[in-house]
PDB file of C-alpha atoms in Angstrom:
ATOM      1  CA  GLY A  27     117.887 111.705 108.931  1.00 89.00           C
ATOM      2  CA  TYR A  28     114.353 111.027 107.647  1.00 92.00           C
ATOM      3  CA  ALA A  29     113.901 114.766 107.077  1.00 94.00           C
ATOM      4  CA  SER A  30     111.387 114.218 104.283  1.00 94.00           C
ATOM      5  CA  HIS A  31     109.383 111.835 106.478  1.00 94.00           C
ATOM      6  CA  ALA A  32     109.271 114.380 109.307  1.00 95.00           C
ATOM      7  CA  ALA A  33     108.236 117.124 106.873  1.00 96.00           C
ATOM      8  CA  ALA A  34     105.465 114.920 105.464  1.00 95.00           C
ATOM      9  CA  ALA A  35     104.232 114.170 108.989  1.00 96.00           C
ATOM     10  CA  ARG A  36     104.162 117.884 109.855  1.00 96.00           C
ATOM     11  CA  LEU A  37     102.302 118.662 106.646  1.00 96.00           C
ATOM     12  CA  ALA A  38      99.770 115.880 107.279  1.00 96.00           C
ATOM     13  CA  ALA A  39      99.232 117.071 110.858  1.00 96.00           C
ATOM     14  CA  ALA A  40      98.694 120.662 109.702  1.00 94.00           C
ATOM     15  CA  TRP A  41      96.235 119.491 107.043  1.00 91.00           C
ATOM     16  CA  LEU A  42      94.320 117.360 109.565  1.00 93.00           C
ATOM     17  CA  LEU A  43      94.087 120.297 111.954  1.00 93.00           C
ATOM     18  CA  ARG A  44      92.834 122.513 109.129  1.00 90.00           C
ATOM     19  CA  VAL A  45      90.171 120.009 108.129  1.00 88.00           C
ATOM     20  CA  ALA A  46      89.130 119.354 111.731  1.00 89.00           C
ATOM     21  CA  GLU A  47      88.728 123.047 112.529  1.00 89.00           C
ATOM     22  CA  ALA A  48      87.059 124.162 109.300  1.00 90.00           C
ATOM     23  CA  ASP A  49      83.386 125.077 109.307  1.00 92.00           C
ATOM     24  CA  VAL A  50      83.226 124.023 105.654  1.00 93.00           C
ATOM     25  CA  VAL A  51      85.306 121.156 104.243  1.00 91.00           C
ATOM     26  CA  PRO A  52      88.325 122.991 102.747  1.00 91.00           C
ATOM     27  CA  PHE A  53      88.745 121.167  99.451  1.00 92.00           C
ATOM     28  CA  ASP A  54      89.714 123.056  96.303  1.00 94.00           C
ATOM     29  CA  HIS A  55      87.392 121.589  93.700  1.00 97.00           C
ATOM     30  CA  GLU A  56      88.362 124.277  91.177  1.00 97.00           C
ATOM     31  CA  GLU A  57      91.934 123.009  91.134  1.00 97.00           C
ATOM     32  CA  PHE A  58      90.742 119.407  91.216  1.00 97.00           C
ATOM     33  CA  ALA A  59      88.628 119.932  88.081  1.00 98.00           C
ATOM     34  CA  ARG A  60      91.390 121.906  86.350  1.00 98.00           C
ATOM     35  CA  THR A  61      93.988 119.214  87.056  1.00 97.00           C
ATOM     36  CA  LEU A  62      91.732 116.409  85.838  1.00 98.00           C
ATOM     37  CA  GLY A  63      90.877 118.451  82.753  1.00 98.00           C
ATOM     38  CA  GLN A  64      94.597 118.618  82.029  1.00 98.00           C
ATOM     39  CA  ALA A  65      94.886 114.861  82.554  1.00 97.00           C
ATOM     40  CA  THR A  66      92.040 114.432  80.064  1.00 98.00           C
ATOM     41  CA  GLU A  67      93.865 116.613  77.524  1.00 98.00           C
ATOM     42  CA  ARG A  68      96.976 114.455  77.955  1.00 97.00           C
ATOM     43  CA  ILE A  69      95.170 111.186  77.229  1.00 97.00           C
ATOM     44  CA  ALA A  70      92.878 112.566  74.492  1.00 97.00           C
ATOM     45  CA  PRO A  71      95.263 111.617  71.646  1.00 97.00           C
ATOM     46  CA  GLN A  72      95.453 108.022  72.920  1.00 97.00           C
ATOM     47  CA  VAL A  73      91.669 107.875  73.248  1.00 97.00           C
ATOM     48  CA  ALA A  74      91.340 109.131  69.661  1.00 97.00           C
ATOM     49  CA  ARG A  75      93.807 106.524  68.390  1.00 96.00           C
ATOM     50  CA  ALA A  76      91.706 103.882  70.156  1.00 95.00           C
ATOM     51  CA  GLY A  77      88.619 105.035  68.286  1.00 93.00           C
ATOM     52  CA  GLY A  78      87.111 107.061  71.097  1.00 94.00           C
ATOM     53  CA  ASP A  79      86.650 110.735  71.864  1.00 96.00           C
ATOM     54  CA  ALA A  80      87.692 112.320  75.166  1.00 96.00           C
ATOM     55  CA  ALA A  81      86.295 115.698  74.086  1.00 96.00           C
ATOM     56  CA  PRO A  82      83.001 115.328  76.027  1.00 96.00           C
ATOM     57  CA  LEU A  83      85.003 115.126  79.259  1.00 97.00           C
ATOM     58  CA  LEU A  84      86.630 118.525  78.777  1.00 97.00           C
ATOM     59  CA  PRO A  85      83.457 120.640  79.086  1.00 98.00           C
ATOM     60  CA  ALA A  86      82.357 118.431  81.993  1.00 98.00           C
ATOM     61  CA  TRP A  87      85.554 119.259  83.900  1.00 98.00           C
ATOM     62  CA  ARG A  88      85.257 122.955  82.945  1.00 98.00           C
ATOM     63  CA  ASP A  89      81.649 123.023  84.141  1.00 98.00           C
ATOM     64  CA  MET A  90      82.679 121.401  87.407  1.00 98.00           C
ATOM     65  CA  GLY A  91      85.391 124.021  87.856  1.00 98.00           C
ATOM     66  CA  GLU A  92      82.925 126.844  87.165  1.00 98.00           C
ATOM     67  CA  ARG A  93      80.433 125.428  89.661  1.00 98.00           C
ATOM     68  CA  ALA A  94      83.256 125.081  92.175  1.00 98.00           C
ATOM     69  CA  ALA A  95      84.110 128.759  91.663  1.00 98.00           C
ATOM     70  CA  ARG A  96      80.470 129.735  92.267  1.00 98.00           C
ATOM     71  CA  PHE A  97      80.449 127.604  95.415  1.00 98.00           C
ATOM     72  CA  ARG A  98      83.697 129.207  96.624  1.00 97.00           C
ATOM     73  CA  ALA A  99      82.308 132.713  96.110  1.00 96.00           C
ATOM     74  CA  VAL A 100      79.159 131.919  98.104  1.00 96.00           C
ATOM     75  CA  ARG A 101      81.135 130.093 100.789  1.00 95.00           C
ATOM     76  CA  ASP A 102      83.514 133.002 101.267  1.00 94.00           C
ATOM     77  CA  SER A 103      80.665 135.506 101.361  1.00 94.00           C
ATOM     78  CA  VAL A 104      78.566 133.508 103.830  1.00 94.00           C
ATOM     79  CA  LEU A 105      81.493 132.727 106.133  1.00 92.00           C
ATOM     80  CA  ALA A 106      82.619 136.364 106.083  1.00 93.00           C
ATOM     81  CA  ALA A 107      79.162 137.350 107.343  1.00 92.00           C
ATOM     82  CA  GLY A 108      79.357 134.924 110.269  1.00 89.00           C
ATOM     83  CA  THR A 109      78.957 131.243 110.986  1.00 85.00           C
ATOM     84  CA  PRO A 110      75.903 129.686 109.322  1.00 90.00           C
ATOM     85  CA  SER A 111      73.566 127.383 111.229  1.00 91.00           C
ATOM     86  CA  ARG A 112      74.699 123.888 112.146  1.00 92.00           C
ATOM     87  CA  ASP A 113      72.059 122.491 109.791  1.00 94.00           C
ATOM     88  CA  ALA A 114      73.320 124.553 106.832  1.00 94.00           C
ATOM     89  CA  LEU A 115      76.908 123.548 107.575  1.00 94.00           C
ATOM     90  CA  ALA A 116      75.950 119.878 107.888  1.00 95.00           C
ATOM     91  CA  ARG A 117      74.103 119.926 104.555  1.00 96.00           C
ATOM     92  CA  THR A 118      76.967 121.815 102.890  1.00 96.00           C
ATOM     93  CA  ASN A 119      79.623 119.440 104.163  1.00 96.00           C
ATOM     94  CA  ALA A 120      77.577 116.369 103.278  1.00 96.00           C
ATOM     95  CA  ALA A 121      77.271 117.638  99.702  1.00 97.00           C
ATOM     96  CA  LEU A 122      81.002 118.404  99.541  1.00 96.00           C
ATOM     97  CA  ARG A 123      81.910 114.956 100.829  1.00 95.00           C
ATOM     98  CA  SER A 124      79.752 113.450  98.111  1.00 97.00           C
ATOM     99  CA  VAL A 125      81.711 115.146  95.307  1.00 97.00           C
ATOM    100  CA  GLU A 126      84.484 112.568  95.227  1.00 94.00           C
ATOM    101  CA  ARG A 127      82.110 109.735  96.096  1.00 96.00           C
ATOM    102  CA  ARG A 128      80.213 110.540  92.928  1.00 98.00           C
ATOM    103  CA  LEU A 129      83.489 110.082  91.052  1.00 98.00           C
ATOM    104  CA  THR A 130      83.717 106.473  92.166  1.00 97.00           C
ATOM    105  CA  ARG A 131      82.246 103.267  90.841  1.00 96.00           C
ATOM    106  CA  PRO A 132      80.764 101.040  93.561  1.00 95.00           C
ATOM    107  CA  GLU A 133      81.758  97.863  91.721  1.00 96.00           C
ATOM    108  CA  GLY A 134      85.304  99.169  91.248  1.00 96.00           C
ATOM    109  CA  LEU A 135      87.593  99.144  88.253  1.00 95.00           C
ATOM    110  CA  VAL A 136      87.479  96.302  85.753  1.00 93.00           C
ATOM    111  CA  GLY A 137      89.757  93.594  87.146  1.00 92.00           C
ATOM    112  CA  ARG A 138      90.485  95.605  90.311  1.00 93.00           C
ATOM    113  CA  PRO A 139      87.204  95.951  92.205  1.00 95.00           C
ATOM    114  CA  TRP A 140      88.978  97.151  95.361  1.00 95.00           C
ATOM    115  CA  TYR A 141      89.791 100.413  93.557  1.00 95.00           C
ATOM    116  CA  ARG A 142      86.641 102.472  93.182  1.00 96.00           C
ATOM    117  CA  SER A 143      87.990 105.928  92.386  1.00 97.00           C
ATOM    118  CA  LEU A 144      87.751 107.017  88.756  1.00 97.00           C
ATOM    119  CA  THR A 145      90.089 109.956  89.316  1.00 97.00           C
ATOM    120  CA  TYR A 146      93.297 108.550  90.841  1.00 96.00           C
ATOM    121  CA  VAL A 147      94.498 105.056  91.813  1.00 95.00           C
ATOM    122  CA  ALA A 148      97.761 103.174  92.078  1.00 92.00           C
ATOM    123  CA  ASP A 149      99.027 102.246  88.627  1.00 90.00           C
ATOM    124  CA  VAL A 150      98.392  98.596  87.792  1.00 84.00           C
ATOM    125  CA  ASP A 151     101.951  98.232  86.470  1.00 84.00           C
ATOM    126  CA  ASN A 152     103.635 100.154  89.284  1.00 82.00           C
ATOM    127  CA  GLY A 153     101.865 100.252  92.632  1.00 77.00           C
ATOM    128  CA  TYR A 154     103.982 103.224  93.715  1.00 84.00           C
ATOM    129  CA  ALA A 155     102.900 105.441  90.833  1.00 89.00           C
ATOM    130  CA  THR A 156      99.549 107.199  90.692  1.00 91.00           C
ATOM    131  CA  MET A 157      97.383 106.883  87.621  1.00 93.00           C
ATOM    132  CA  ALA A 158      94.927 109.629  86.690  1.00 96.00           C
ATOM    133  CA  LEU A 159      91.642 108.625  85.048  1.00 97.00           C
ATOM    134  CA  PRO A 160      92.348 104.923  85.619  1.00 96.00           C
ATOM    135  CA  SER A 161      89.211 103.456  84.067  1.00 96.00           C
ATOM    136  CA  ILE A 162      90.051 105.085  80.744  1.00 97.00           C
ATOM    137  CA  GLY A 163      93.771 104.401  81.071  1.00 95.00           C
ATOM    138  CA  GLU A 164      93.249 100.722  81.765  1.00 95.00           C
ATOM    139  CA  ALA A 165      90.818 100.399  78.852  1.00 96.00           C
ATOM    140  CA  LEU A 166      93.486 101.991  76.640  1.00 96.00           C
ATOM    141  CA  ARG A 167      96.100  99.527  77.871  1.00 94.00           C
ATOM    142  CA  ALA A 168      93.718  96.654  77.148  1.00 94.00           C
ATOM    143  CA  ARG A 169      93.278  98.038  73.609  1.00 94.00           C
ATOM    144  CA  ASP A 170      89.523  97.730  74.039  1.00 95.00           C
ATOM    145  CA  ALA A 171      87.957 100.490  71.933  1.00 95.00           C
ATOM    146  CA  ALA A 172      84.395  99.762  73.061  1.00 96.00           C
ATOM    147  CA  ARG A 173      85.471  99.886  76.703  1.00 96.00           C
ATOM    148  CA  VAL A 174      87.359 103.159  76.130  1.00 97.00           C
ATOM    149  CA  ARG A 175      84.186 104.756  74.730  1.00 97.00           C
ATOM    150  CA  ALA A 176      82.076 103.325  77.561  1.00 97.00           C
ATOM    151  CA  GLU A 177      84.529 104.550  80.219  1.00 97.00           C
ATOM    152  CA  VAL A 178      84.581 108.079  78.789  1.00 97.00           C
ATOM    153  CA  ALA A 179      80.780 108.191  78.693  1.00 97.00           C
ATOM    154  CA  ASP A 180      80.524 106.829  82.237  1.00 97.00           C
ATOM    155  CA  LEU A 181      83.010 109.347  83.571  1.00 98.00           C
ATOM    156  CA  VAL A 182      81.207 112.265  81.881  1.00 98.00           C
ATOM    157  CA  THR A 183      78.031 111.258  83.720  1.00 98.00           C
ATOM    158  CA  ARG A 184      79.871 110.972  87.028  1.00 98.00           C
ATOM    159  CA  VAL A 185      81.620 114.337  86.608  1.00 98.00           C
ATOM    160  CA  GLN A 186      78.245 115.953  85.929  1.00 98.00           C
ATOM    161  CA  SER A 187      76.890 114.357  89.098  1.00 98.00           C
ATOM    162  CA  ALA A 188      79.896 115.570  91.116  1.00 98.00           C
ATOM    163  CA  ALA A 189      79.378 119.088  89.737  1.00 98.00           C
ATOM    164  CA  ALA A 190      75.736 118.903  90.828  1.00 98.00           C
ATOM    165  CA  ALA A 191      76.941 118.124  94.366  1.00 98.00           C
ATOM    166  CA  LEU A 192      78.788 121.454  94.330  1.00 98.00           C
ATOM    167  CA  ASP A 193      75.501 123.154  93.437  1.00 98.00           C
ATOM    168  CA  GLU A 194      73.861 121.333  96.359  1.00 98.00           C
ATOM    169  CA  ALA A 195      76.583 122.599  98.697  1.00 97.00           C
ATOM    170  CA  ARG A 196      76.129 126.148  97.387  1.00 97.00           C
ATOM    171  CA  ALA A 197      72.353 125.938  97.800  1.00 96.00           C
ATOM    172  CA  ALA A 198      72.755 124.786 101.403  1.00 95.00           C
ATOM    173  CA  LEU A 199      74.880 127.850 102.158  1.00 93.00           C
ATOM    174  CA  VAL A 200      72.591 130.215 100.255  1.00 92.00           C
ATOM    175  CA  SER A 201      69.720 129.006 102.433  1.00 87.00           C
ATOM    176  CA  ALA A 202      71.783 130.035 105.475  1.00 74.00           C
ATOM    177  CA  ARG A 203      71.852 133.712 104.467  1.00 70.00           C
TER     178      ARG A 203
END
């Protein structure tokens, strides 16, 4: 009876309505950072066996989560006091949209330039499965220790940049007070 398809369509429609009606883009970057921190913990032993160290990613994800929590607190406080100016909302939402963009690589993944996200992509071996932290995962599969180290370092830099975008979003709302 396609019940799961109908449920997915209803869920997608509700989410689209929520996004369309929100003053501030309603993404949960705290959960996003926490989930990717857990993905990092899961692959850390493989990274270590490959001669790399995933440890620098863990504080980067934690920092992003903490900045997301500070943003959430300001957002909730500002929105509870009333609707900020259109300019403040535009600057806030632009910064929030840039969070995930900063977690992409314009030239794409090695061997798959059409995939730019460094957080989640379709698994190279199974297009139906999702792969977390694909640049690192694919370097591990290639057994390329130098590439594993380079991918970890690159992702740390990008996570720090994404966390800075959350600070930019918070600053835009603070200016609206």
